[in-house]
Amino acid sequence: MDSVKKIMIIGAGILQLPAIKMANEMGLYVIAVDIDPNAPGFKFADNCIQISTIDIDKVVEEAICLDVDAVMTLASDLPIRTVAAIGERLGLTTISEDTAIKATDKGKMRKQLKEHNVPIPNFYITKNYEDFQKATLNFNMPFIVKPSDNSGSRGVILVEEASDLLKVYEYTKQYSRSGEVLIEEYMAGPEVSVETLTVNGVTNVISITDKLTTGAPNFIEMGHSIPSQLSQDIQNEIIKITKSAIKAIGIDVGPSHTELIVTDEGPKIVELGARLGGDNITSHLVPLATGINMVECTILLSLGEKPILLPKYKKGASIRYIKAPEGIIHSVDYLQKANEIHGINEIILLKNIGERINKIKNSNDRIGYVIAQADSPAESTRICEEAINTMKINVAD
Ligand SMILES: Nc1ncnc2c1ncn2[C@@H]1O[C@H](COP(=O)(O)OP(=O)(O)OP(=O)(O)O)[C@@H](O)[C@H]1O
Ligand SMILES: [Mg+2]
């Protein structure tokens, strides 16, 4: 009899929970790594290791010691280099360390995509304010400024005529771990993300998601729906560019989440991640729209197995984040009524009564969300909006 396979999951926070639970259900021996002793994923793991997910040397040492059969992370960028380092040391099915760096450093990613002629906006990488100020002269307003290595739109900002350049630079730089700040040409147009799974160097597109953001100046994701409602021609173009980007970065195995904006000159890459899409896209929307369990497929891939990637059905699935005025939440009405609307899959409030609702400046400021499934994406989106309009979040100053 085969002995039980050991999978190491890097990160045991809320984003990793679907992977830890699924690996557990699949009968694997789950080793979860997280610096936080109270990480929610630890409850579902067989072995909990309390080390920082970015302390590569220490995590590699543990992986060698435990002789793990697979290693993965789900929907966050931080542990990706650790996963790759373990994969290279133990000969497991992961991307290379070189690819992991190109997939998590926006500057290196842009350079690599440019070298491979993948459509991207003009960009400039700056290391200090003087450099930054000079580089801005090469861009027409408005342009985008962002840190080289953060996520959740932290530090991403649109610079317009009235913006104070020094303030913008200082705001963005505080979110940059490497200290690098990127300037990018502003791309206008509808935004999508593409979920893929690459098996033996062949990329399979699982879904294209239409994205709704708060728009300028901070571009926080406020909703997603699957499948995309863009024309088939544009979707074909999106697929072609996504595959060329994945190849250029060197992702030969595993998931990726690619973000694009469809400009007047055609789709261009915002960025790609060598991981599953977060924001409930891969854990909820893809399964609701296609029946494909990307989390399970990713676990199988990390074990060196070949998952079945055929859709089981075609439905519409949407998520919409809840908006409410700033202030302290003192009560929530009609939540039950909203939950009873046909097609509602789940309503989650991320803030409790007594907590403050702030102006949304990054993903962590969002207060909750609604997920729905229907026959079409237009209908699932309409159902989300109906639920949001039905419930009432009462705030006081
Ligand atoms: N060059 C650009 N032109 C237009 N919009 C952009 C550009 N770069 C970023 N954006 C907008 O800002 C959002 C966040 O940017 P980006 O994906 O680079 O940062 P992030 O912190 O990784 O965000 P997230 O983790 O939410 O994906 C994008 O999804 C897009 O809406
Ligand atoms: Mg992004």
XYZ file of C-alpha atoms in Angstrom, residues 145-148 154-157 167-176 180-182:
21
model
C 2.559 54.765 -9.932
C 2.919 51.478 -8.015
C 5.316 49.610 -5.723
C 7.373 46.819 -7.332
C -1.643 48.783 -1.861
C 0.313 51.802 -3.039
C -1.174 51.834 -6.575
C -2.234 55.358 -7.520
C 3.471 62.957 -1.832
C 2.628 60.327 -4.457
C 6.186 58.970 -4.357
C 6.246 58.778 -0.562
C 2.792 57.168 -0.430
C 3.771 54.438 -2.888
C 7.297 53.872 -1.604
C 6.065 52.913 1.881
C 4.444 49.835 0.260
C 7.546 48.792 -1.679
C 11.578 50.351 -6.165
C 8.668 52.390 -7.488
C 7.263 51.859 -10.993
